[in-house]
Short mmCIF file of C-alpha atoms and ligand atoms in Angstrom, two decimals:
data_model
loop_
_atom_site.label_atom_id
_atom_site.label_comp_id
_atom_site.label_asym_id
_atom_site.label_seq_id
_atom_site.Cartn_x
_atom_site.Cartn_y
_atom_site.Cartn_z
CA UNK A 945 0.02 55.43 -128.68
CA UNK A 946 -1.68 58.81 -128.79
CA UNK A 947 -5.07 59.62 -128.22
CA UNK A 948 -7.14 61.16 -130.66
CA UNK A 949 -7.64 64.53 -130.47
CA UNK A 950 -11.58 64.25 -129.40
CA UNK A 951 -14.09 66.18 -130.95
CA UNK A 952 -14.31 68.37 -127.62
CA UNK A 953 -11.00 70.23 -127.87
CA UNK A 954 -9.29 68.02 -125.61
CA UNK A 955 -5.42 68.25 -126.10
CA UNK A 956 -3.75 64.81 -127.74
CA UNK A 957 -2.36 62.81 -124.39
CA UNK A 958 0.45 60.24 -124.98
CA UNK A 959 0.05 56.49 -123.26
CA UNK A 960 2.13 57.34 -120.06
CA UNK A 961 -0.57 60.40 -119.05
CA UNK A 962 -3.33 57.99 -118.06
CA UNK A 963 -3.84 54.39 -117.21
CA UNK A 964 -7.44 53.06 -117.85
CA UNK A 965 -8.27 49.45 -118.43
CA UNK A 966 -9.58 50.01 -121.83
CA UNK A 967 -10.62 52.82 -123.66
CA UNK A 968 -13.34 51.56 -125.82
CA UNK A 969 -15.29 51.75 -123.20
CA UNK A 970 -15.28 55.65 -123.79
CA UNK A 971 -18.72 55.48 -125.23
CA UNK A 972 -20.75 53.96 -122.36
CA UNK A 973 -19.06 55.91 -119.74
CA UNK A 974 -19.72 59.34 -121.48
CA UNK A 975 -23.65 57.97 -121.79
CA UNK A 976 -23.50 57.32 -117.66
CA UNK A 977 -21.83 60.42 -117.25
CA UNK A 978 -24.57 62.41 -119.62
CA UNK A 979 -27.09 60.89 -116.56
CA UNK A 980 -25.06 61.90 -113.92
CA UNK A 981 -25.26 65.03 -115.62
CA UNK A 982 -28.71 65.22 -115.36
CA UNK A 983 -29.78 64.02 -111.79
CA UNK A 984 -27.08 66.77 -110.43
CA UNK A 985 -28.56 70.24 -110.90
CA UNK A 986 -26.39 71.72 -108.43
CA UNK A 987 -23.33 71.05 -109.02
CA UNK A 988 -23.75 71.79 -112.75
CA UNK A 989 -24.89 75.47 -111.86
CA UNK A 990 -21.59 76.07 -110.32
CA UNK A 991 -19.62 74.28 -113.50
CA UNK A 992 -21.90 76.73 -115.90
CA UNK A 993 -21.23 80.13 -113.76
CA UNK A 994 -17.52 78.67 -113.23
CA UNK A 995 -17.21 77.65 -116.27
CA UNK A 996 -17.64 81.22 -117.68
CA UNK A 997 -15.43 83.03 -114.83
CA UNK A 998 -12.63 80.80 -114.59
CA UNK A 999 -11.14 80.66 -111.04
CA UNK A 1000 -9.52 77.90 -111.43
CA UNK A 1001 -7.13 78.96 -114.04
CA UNK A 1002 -3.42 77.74 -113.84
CA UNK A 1003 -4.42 75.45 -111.07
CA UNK A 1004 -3.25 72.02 -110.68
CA UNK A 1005 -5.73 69.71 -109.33
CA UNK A 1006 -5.24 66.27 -108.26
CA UNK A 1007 -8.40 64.11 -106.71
CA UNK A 1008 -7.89 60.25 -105.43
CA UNK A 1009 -11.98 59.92 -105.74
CA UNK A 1010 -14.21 56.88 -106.20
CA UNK A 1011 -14.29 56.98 -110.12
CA UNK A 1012 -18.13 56.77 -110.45
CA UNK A 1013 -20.28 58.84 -113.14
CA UNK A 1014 -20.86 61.47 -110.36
CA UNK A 1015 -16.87 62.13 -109.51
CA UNK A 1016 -16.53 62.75 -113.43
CA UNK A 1017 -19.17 65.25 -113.35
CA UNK A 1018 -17.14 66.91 -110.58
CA UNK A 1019 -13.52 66.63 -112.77
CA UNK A 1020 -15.27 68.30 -115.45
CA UNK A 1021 -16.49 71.54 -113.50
CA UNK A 1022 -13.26 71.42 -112.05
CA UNK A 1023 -11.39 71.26 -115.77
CA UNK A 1024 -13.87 73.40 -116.70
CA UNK A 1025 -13.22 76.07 -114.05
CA UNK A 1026 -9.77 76.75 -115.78
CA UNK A 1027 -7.56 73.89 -113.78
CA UNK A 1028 -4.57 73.23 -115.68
CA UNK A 1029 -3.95 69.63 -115.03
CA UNK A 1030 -6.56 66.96 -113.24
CA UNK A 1031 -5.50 63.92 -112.01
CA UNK A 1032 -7.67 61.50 -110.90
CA UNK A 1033 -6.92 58.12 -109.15
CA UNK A 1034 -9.12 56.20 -107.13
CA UNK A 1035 -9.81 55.93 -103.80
CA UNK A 1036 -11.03 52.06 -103.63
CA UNK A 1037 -9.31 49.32 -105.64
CA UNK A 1038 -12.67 47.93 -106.56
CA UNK A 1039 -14.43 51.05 -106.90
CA UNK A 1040 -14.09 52.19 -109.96
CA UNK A 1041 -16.55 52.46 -113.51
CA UNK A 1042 -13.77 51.64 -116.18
CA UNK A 1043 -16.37 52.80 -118.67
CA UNK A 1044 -16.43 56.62 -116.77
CA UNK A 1045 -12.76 56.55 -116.65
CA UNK A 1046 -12.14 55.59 -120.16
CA UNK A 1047 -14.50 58.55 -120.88
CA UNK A 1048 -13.03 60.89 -118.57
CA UNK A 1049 -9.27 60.43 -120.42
CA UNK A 1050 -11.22 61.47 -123.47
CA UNK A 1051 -12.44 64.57 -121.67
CA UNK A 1052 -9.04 65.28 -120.93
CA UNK A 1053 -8.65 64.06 -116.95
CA UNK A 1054 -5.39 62.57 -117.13
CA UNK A 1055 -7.30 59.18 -114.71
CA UNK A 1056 -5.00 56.78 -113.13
CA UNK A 1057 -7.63 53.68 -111.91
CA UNK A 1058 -9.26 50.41 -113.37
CA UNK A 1059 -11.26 47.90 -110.88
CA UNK A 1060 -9.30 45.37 -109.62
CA UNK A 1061 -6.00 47.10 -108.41
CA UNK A 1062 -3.73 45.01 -106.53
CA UNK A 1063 -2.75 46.94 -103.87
CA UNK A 1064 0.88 48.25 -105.13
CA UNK A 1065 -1.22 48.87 -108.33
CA UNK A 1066 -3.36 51.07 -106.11
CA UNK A 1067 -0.24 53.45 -104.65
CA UNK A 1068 1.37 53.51 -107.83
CA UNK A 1069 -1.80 55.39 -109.07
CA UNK A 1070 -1.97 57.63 -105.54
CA UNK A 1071 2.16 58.17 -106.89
CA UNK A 1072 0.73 59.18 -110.04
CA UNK A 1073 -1.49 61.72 -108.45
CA UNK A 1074 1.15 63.17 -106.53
CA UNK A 1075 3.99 63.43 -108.72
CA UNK A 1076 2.20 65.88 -110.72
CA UNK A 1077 2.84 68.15 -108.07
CA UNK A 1078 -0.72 69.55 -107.48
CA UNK A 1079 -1.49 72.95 -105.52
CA UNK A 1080 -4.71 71.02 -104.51
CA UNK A 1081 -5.60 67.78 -103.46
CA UNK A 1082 -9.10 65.85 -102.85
CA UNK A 1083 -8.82 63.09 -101.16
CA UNK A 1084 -11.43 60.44 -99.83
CA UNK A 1085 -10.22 58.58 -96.80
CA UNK A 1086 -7.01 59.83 -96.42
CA UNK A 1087 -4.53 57.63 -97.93
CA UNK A 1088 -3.55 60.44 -100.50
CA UNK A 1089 -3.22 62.71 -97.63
CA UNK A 1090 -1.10 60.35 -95.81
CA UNK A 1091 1.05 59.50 -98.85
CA UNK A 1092 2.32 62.98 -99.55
CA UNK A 1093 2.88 63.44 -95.48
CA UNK A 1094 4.64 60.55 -95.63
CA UNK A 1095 6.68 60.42 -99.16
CA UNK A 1096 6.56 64.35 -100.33
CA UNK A 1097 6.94 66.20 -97.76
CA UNK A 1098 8.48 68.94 -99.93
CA UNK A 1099 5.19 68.85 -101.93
CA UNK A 1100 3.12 69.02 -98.30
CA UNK A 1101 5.08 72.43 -97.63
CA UNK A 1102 4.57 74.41 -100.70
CA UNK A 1103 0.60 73.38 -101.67
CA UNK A 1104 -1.86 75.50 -101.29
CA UNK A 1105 -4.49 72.82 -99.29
CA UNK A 1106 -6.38 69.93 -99.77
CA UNK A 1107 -9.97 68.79 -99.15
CA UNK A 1108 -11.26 65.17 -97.50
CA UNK A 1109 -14.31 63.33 -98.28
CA UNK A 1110 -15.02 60.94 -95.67
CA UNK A 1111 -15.55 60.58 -91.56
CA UNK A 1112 -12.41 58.41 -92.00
CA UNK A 1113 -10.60 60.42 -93.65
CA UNK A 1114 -11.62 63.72 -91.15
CA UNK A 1115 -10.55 61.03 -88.47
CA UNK A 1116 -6.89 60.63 -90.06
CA UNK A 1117 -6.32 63.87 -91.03
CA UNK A 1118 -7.23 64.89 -87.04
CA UNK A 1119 -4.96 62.40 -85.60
CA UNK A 1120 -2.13 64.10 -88.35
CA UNK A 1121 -3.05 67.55 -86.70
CA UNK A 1122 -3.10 65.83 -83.02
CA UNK A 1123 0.51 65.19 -84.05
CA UNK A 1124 1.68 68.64 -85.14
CA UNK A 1125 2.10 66.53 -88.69
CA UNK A 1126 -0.28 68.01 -90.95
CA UNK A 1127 1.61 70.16 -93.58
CA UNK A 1128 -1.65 72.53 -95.07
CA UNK A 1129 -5.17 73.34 -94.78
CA UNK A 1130 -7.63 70.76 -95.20
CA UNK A 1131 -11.26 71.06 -95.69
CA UNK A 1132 -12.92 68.52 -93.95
CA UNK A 1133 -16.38 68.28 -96.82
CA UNK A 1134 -17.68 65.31 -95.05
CA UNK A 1135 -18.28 67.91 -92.03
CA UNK A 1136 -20.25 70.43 -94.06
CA UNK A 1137 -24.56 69.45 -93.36
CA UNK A 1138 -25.32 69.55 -97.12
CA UNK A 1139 -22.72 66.93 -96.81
CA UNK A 1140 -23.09 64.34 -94.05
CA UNK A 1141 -26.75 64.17 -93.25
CA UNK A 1142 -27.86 63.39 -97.25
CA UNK A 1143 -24.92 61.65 -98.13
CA UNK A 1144 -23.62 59.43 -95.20
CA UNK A 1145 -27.56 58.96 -94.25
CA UNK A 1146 -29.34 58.47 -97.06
CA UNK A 1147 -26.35 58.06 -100.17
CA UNK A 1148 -25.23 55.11 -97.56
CA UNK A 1149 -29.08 53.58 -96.37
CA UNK A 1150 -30.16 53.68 -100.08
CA UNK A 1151 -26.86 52.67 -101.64
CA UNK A 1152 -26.05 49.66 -99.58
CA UNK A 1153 -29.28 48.13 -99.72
CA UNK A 1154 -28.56 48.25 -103.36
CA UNK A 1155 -25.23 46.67 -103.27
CA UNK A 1156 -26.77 43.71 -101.24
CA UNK A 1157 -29.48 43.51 -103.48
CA UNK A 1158 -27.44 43.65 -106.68
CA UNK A 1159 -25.43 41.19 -105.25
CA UNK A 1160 -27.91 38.50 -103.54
CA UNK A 1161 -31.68 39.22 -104.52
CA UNK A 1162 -32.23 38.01 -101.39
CA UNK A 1163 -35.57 39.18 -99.41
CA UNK A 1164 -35.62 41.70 -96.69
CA UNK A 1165 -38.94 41.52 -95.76
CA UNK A 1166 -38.62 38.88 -92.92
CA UNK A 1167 -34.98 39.04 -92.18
CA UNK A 1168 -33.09 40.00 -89.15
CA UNK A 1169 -30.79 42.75 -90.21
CA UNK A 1170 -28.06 43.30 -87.34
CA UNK A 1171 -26.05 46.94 -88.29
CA UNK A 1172 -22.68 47.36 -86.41
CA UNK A 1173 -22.60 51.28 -85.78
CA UNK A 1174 -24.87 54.23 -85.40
CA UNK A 1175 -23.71 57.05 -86.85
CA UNK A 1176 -25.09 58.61 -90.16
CA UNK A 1177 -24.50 55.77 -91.96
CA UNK A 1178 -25.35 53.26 -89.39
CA UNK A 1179 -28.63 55.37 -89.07
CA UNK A 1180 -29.50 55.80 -93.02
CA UNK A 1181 -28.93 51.69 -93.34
CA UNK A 1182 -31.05 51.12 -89.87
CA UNK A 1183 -33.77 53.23 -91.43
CA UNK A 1184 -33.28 51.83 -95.22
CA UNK A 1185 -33.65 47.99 -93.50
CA UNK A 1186 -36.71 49.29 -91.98
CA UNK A 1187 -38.32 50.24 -94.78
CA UNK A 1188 -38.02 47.07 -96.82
CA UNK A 1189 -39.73 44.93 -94.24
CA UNK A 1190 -36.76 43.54 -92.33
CA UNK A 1191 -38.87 41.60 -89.63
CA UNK A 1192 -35.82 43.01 -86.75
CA UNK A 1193 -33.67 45.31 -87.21
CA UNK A 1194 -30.60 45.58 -84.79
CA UNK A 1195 -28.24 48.12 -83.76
CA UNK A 1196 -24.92 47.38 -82.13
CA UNK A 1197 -22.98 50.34 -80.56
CA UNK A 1198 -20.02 51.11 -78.26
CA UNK A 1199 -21.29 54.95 -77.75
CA UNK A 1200 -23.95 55.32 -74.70
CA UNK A 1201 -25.21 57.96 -76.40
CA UNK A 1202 -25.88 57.12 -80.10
CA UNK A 1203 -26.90 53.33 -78.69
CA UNK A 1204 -29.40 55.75 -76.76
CA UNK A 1205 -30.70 57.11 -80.01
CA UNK A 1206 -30.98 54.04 -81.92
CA UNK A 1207 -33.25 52.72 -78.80
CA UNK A 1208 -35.39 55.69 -78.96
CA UNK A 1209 -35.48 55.36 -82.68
CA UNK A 1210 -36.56 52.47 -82.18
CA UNK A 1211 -34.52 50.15 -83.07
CA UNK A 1212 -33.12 46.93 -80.55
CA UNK A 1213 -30.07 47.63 -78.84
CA UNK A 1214 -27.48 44.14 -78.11
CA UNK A 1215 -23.86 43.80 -77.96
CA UNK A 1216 -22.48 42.19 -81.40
CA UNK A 1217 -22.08 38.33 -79.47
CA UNK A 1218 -25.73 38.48 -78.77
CA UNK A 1219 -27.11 39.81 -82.32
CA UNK A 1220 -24.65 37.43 -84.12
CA UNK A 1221 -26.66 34.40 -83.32
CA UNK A 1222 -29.52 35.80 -84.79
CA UNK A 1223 -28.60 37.82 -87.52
CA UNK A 1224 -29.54 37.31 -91.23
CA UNK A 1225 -27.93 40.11 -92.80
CA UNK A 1226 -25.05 42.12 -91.00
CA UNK A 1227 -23.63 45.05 -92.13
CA UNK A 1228 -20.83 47.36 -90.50
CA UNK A 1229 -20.56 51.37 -90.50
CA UNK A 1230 -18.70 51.98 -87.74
CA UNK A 1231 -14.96 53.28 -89.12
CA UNK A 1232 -13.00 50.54 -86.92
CA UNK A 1233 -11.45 47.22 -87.23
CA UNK A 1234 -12.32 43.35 -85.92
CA UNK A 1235 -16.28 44.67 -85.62
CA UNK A 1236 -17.73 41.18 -86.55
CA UNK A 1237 -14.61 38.69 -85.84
CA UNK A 1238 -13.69 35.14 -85.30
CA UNK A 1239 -15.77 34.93 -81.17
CA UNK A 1240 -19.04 36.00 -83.82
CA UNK A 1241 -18.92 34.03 -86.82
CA UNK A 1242 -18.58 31.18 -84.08
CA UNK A 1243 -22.15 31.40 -83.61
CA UNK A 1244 -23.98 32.74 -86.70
CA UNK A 1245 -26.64 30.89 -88.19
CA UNK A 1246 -25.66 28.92 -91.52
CA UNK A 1247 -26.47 31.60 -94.40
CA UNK A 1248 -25.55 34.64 -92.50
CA UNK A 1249 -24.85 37.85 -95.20
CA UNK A 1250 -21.90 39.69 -94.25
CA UNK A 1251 -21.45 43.32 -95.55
CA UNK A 1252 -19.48 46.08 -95.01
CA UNK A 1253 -20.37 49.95 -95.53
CA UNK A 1254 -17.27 51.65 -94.39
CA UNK A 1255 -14.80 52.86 -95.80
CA UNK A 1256 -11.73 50.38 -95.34
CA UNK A 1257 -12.15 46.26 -95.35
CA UNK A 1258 -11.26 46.45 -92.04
CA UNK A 1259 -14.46 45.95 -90.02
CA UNK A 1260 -15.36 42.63 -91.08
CA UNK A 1261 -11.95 40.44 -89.62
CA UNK A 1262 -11.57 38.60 -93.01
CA UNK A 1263 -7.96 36.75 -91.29
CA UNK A 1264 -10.46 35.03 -88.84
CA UNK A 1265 -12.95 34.03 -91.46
CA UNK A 1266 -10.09 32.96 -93.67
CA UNK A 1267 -8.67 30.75 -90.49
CA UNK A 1268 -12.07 29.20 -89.58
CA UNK A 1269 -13.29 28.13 -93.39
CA UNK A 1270 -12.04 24.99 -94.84
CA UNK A 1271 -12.88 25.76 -98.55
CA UNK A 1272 -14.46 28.89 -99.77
CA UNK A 1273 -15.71 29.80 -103.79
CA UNK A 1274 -17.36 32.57 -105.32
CA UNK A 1275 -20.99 31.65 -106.06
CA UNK A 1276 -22.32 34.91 -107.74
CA UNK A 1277 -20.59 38.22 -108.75
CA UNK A 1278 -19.57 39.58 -105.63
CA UNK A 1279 -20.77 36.54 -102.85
CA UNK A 1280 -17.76 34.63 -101.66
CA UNK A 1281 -18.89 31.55 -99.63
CA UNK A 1282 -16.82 30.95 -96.95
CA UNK A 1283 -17.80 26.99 -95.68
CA UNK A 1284 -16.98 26.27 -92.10
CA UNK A 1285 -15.76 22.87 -90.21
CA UNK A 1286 -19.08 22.49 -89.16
CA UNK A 1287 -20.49 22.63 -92.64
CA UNK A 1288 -22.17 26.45 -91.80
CA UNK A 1289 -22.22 28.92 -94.82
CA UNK A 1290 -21.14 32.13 -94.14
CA UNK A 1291 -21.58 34.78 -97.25
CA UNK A 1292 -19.10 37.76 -97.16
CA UNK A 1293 -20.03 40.14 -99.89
CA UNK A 1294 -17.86 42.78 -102.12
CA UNK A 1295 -14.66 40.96 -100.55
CA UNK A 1296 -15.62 43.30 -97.28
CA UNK A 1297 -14.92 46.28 -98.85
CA UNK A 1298 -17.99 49.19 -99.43
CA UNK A 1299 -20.25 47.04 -100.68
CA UNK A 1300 -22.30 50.18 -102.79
CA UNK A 1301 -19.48 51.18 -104.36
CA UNK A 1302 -18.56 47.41 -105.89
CA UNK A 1303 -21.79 45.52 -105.88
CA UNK A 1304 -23.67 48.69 -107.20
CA UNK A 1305 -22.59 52.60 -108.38
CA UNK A 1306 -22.28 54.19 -105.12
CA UNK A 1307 -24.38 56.89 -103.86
CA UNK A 1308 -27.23 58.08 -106.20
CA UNK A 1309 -26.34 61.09 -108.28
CA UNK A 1310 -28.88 63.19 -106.55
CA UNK A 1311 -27.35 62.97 -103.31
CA UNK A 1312 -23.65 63.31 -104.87
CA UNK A 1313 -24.65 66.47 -106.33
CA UNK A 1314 -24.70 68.41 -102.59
CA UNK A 1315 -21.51 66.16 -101.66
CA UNK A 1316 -19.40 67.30 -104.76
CA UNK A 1317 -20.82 70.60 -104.54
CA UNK A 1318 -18.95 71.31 -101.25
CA UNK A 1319 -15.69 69.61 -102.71
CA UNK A 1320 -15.89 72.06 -105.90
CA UNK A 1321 -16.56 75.13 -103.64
CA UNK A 1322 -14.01 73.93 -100.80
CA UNK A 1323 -11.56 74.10 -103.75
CA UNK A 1324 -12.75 77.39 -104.71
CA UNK A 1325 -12.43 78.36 -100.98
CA UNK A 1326 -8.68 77.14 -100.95
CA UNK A 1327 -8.08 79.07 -103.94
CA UNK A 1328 -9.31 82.31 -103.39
CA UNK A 1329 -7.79 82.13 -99.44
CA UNK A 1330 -4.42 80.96 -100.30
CA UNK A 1331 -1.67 81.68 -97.67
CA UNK A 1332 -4.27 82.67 -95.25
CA UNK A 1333 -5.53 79.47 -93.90
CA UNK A 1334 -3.94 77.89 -91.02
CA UNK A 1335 -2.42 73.92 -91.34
CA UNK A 1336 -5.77 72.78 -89.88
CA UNK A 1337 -8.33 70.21 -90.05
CA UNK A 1338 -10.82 73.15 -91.02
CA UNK A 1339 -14.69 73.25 -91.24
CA UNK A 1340 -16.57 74.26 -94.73
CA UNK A 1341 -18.03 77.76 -94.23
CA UNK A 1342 -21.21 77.97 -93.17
CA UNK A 1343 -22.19 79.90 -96.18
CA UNK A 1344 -21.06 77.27 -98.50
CA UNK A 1345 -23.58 74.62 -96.57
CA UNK A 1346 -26.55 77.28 -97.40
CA UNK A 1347 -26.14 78.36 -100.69
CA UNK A 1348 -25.97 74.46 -101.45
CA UNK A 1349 -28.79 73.68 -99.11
CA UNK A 1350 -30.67 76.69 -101.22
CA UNK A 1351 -29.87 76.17 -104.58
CA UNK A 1352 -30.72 72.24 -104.05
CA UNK A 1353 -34.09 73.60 -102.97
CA UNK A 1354 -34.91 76.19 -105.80
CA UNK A 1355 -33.49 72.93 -108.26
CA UNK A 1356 -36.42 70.77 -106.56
CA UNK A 1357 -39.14 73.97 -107.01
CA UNK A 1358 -39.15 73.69 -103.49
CA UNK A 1359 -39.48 77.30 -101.31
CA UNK A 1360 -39.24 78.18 -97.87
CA UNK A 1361 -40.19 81.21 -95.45
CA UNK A 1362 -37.78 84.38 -94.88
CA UNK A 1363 -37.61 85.82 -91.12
CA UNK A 1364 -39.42 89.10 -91.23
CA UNK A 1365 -37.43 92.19 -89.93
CA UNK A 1366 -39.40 91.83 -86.47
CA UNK A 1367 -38.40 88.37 -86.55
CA UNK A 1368 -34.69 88.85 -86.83
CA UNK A 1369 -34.74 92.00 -84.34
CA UNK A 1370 -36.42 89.27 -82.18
CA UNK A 1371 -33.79 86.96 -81.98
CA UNK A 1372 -30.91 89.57 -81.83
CA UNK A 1373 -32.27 90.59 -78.76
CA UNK A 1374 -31.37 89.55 -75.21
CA UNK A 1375 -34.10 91.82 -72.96
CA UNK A 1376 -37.59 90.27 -74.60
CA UNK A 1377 -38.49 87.39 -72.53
CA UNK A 1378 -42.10 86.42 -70.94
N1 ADE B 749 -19.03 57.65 -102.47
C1 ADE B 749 -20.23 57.06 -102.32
N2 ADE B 749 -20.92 57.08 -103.47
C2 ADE B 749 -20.15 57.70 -104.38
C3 ADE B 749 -20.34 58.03 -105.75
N3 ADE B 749 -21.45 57.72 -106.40
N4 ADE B 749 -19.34 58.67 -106.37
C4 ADE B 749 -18.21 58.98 -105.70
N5 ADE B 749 -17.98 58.70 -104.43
C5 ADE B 749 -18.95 58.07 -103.76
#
């Protein structure tokens, strides 16, 4: 089968250059894309100005991305920017739109993904991605990093550098460098400001809720919400429960210092045994495995909600859950009830993995727009420095984080003061004092 040539100049593709679950969805997913469009100001400046100059030309570009509406606004300004070939395959077997990837094979992204990937479905798209032998990779946790480390190497060695997403991902990729593994230059996006405190904070706090909501229409106002982790996420979700009238709100933490934080934020502090027996609602951010595990659903009161919002459907110890239940059904669209020996109800949600990416769309499109701005300019970055970056786990450029923090501004009307020459002179200087 060959697709037809579309009206937007997209070369013919034969059947073997994508893999979507059904292209008829084409229609919808160009309409969600079109509002994508339109919530991310930022990111389409650079695709207009890029789109004219071209930096990108020749380049082969491979991404293993959530497929959501906002990715495909970032394949297009990277198409657009004169890459030869995109490849896009996802980075969640339950993440993606099928609707946005049957539009984005029209647009001419050769997309490898469709919700519901077993997980050999899932590497054979990551395979996909690779074997068209990009010069740049985006990747969003790592396993596409890890995949060419571990199965290309000769790929590894000749491309020009990659980008990563996620804290997970930066985690990975540093344990790679730790190693003397890591094969090229990686920009670690997740590390850039314009990156991590919108996106992990409040992409994750406003996205989750959403996901649980989607999912349950339960209530907060009233509930206990326990949240396993304080970092950005942890804190954006902490904040988010807040808001909607959760009666407690709980942080659990292994980190003196961030547990610290959440006090002073004020938030209760407890270890994960002690909030389990009180918990309505739990949800994990905390990047590691067995957070909320067999010694904890022991003692959780019947109806407990459990979600996860990191990245791998690790955190939640689904084995355990499995081993204690002696039936379990799904009752709505992404609630599995797990029913105990003790008749007790436990509700795990989005099968434990990121429950905003499969019970809802992900991050908002507003917040995406400063995310994938710093993965199309990291790219750019890669490009224009190739051969003179070092192997690294390497921070964006602070200039990057500013002209995105800036142009997000003037796209919001928002202004803000300039130091005045006195100013600067000021804080140059070493001899002013009392
Ligand atoms: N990660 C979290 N939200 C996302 C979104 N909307 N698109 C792509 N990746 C995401």
């Amino acid at each position: 089968m060959l697709l037809q040539k579309s009206i937007l100049g997209v070369e013919a593709m034969s059947a073997s250059d994508y893999k979507v679950k059904d292209m008829g969805l084409a229609e919808a997913g160009k309409l969600k894309i079109y509002w994508a469009e339109k919530h991310m100001p930022v990111l389409m400046l650079l695709r207009k100005k890029y789109g004219e100059e071209k930096p990108f030309k020749g380049l082969r570009v491979s991404a293993v991305l959530h497929v959501t509406k906002e990715t495909a606004v970032l394949m297009k300004a990277i198409k657009d920017a004169g890459a030869e070939d995109v490849v896009l395959a996802a980075s969640n077997p339950l993440s993606t739109q099928d609707d946005v990837a049957a539009a984005l094979v029209e647009y001419g992204i050769r997309v490898y993904a469709w919700r519901g990937q077993s997980s050999e479905e899932y590497y054979w798209c990551i395979r996909k991605a690779a074997e068209n032998e990009p010069d740049i990779i985006l990747d969003d946790g790592g396993d596409f990093h890890a995949l060419i480390h571990k199965e290309y190497p000769k790929l590894a060695s000749k491309m020009i550098g990659g980008t990563e997403e996620t804290t997970t991902g930066v985690i990975r990729l540093r344990a790679l460098e730790r190693d003397g593994l890591l094969k090229y230059p990686v920009i670690a996006v997740n590390n850039a400001y314009t990156k991590h405190l919108f996106d992990n904070r409040y992409g994750t706090g406003q996205s989750t809720f959403d996901g649980i909501l989607r999912a349950t229409n339960v209530l907060i106002a009233g509930k206990v919400v326990v949240v396993a982790g304080y970092g950005w996420v942890g804190r954006g979700i902490a904040m988010r429960a807040r808001g909607l009238g959760a009666r407690r709100v709980i942080v659990t933490e292994v980190d003196p210092i961030r547990a610290l934080e959440a006090v002073f934020d004020g938030f209760e502090v407890m270890p994960m045994i002690e909030a389990a027996k009180v918990g309505d609602i739990f949800v994990t951010a905390t990047g590691d495995k067995a957070v909320i595990r067999k010694e904890h659903f022991e003692v959780m009161k019947d109806g407990a909600i459990l979600a996860n919002a990191g990245h791998f459907n690790v955190e939640i110890w689904i084995p355990d859950l499995e081993e204690l239940a002696v039936s379990k059904r799904v009752i709505r669209p992404n609630v599995t009830e797990y029913i105990l020996r003790d008749g007790r109800s436990l509700y795990l949600l989005a099968e434990g993995r990121l429950v905003n990416l499969v019970a809802a769309e992900g991050h908002p499109s507003e917040v995406m727009d400063m995310s994938f701005a710093n993965q199309f300019l990291a790219v750019k970055y890669l490009n224009d420095n190739r051969g003179r970056l070092p192997p690294r786990v390497l921070n964006p450029p602070r200039e990057i984080d500013e002209r995105i923090a800036r142009l997000k501004l003037e796209s919001m009307g928002i202004e803000i003061d300039r130091l005045t020459p006195e100013q600067e002179r000021y804080l140059k200087s070493w001899q002013l004092g009392t």
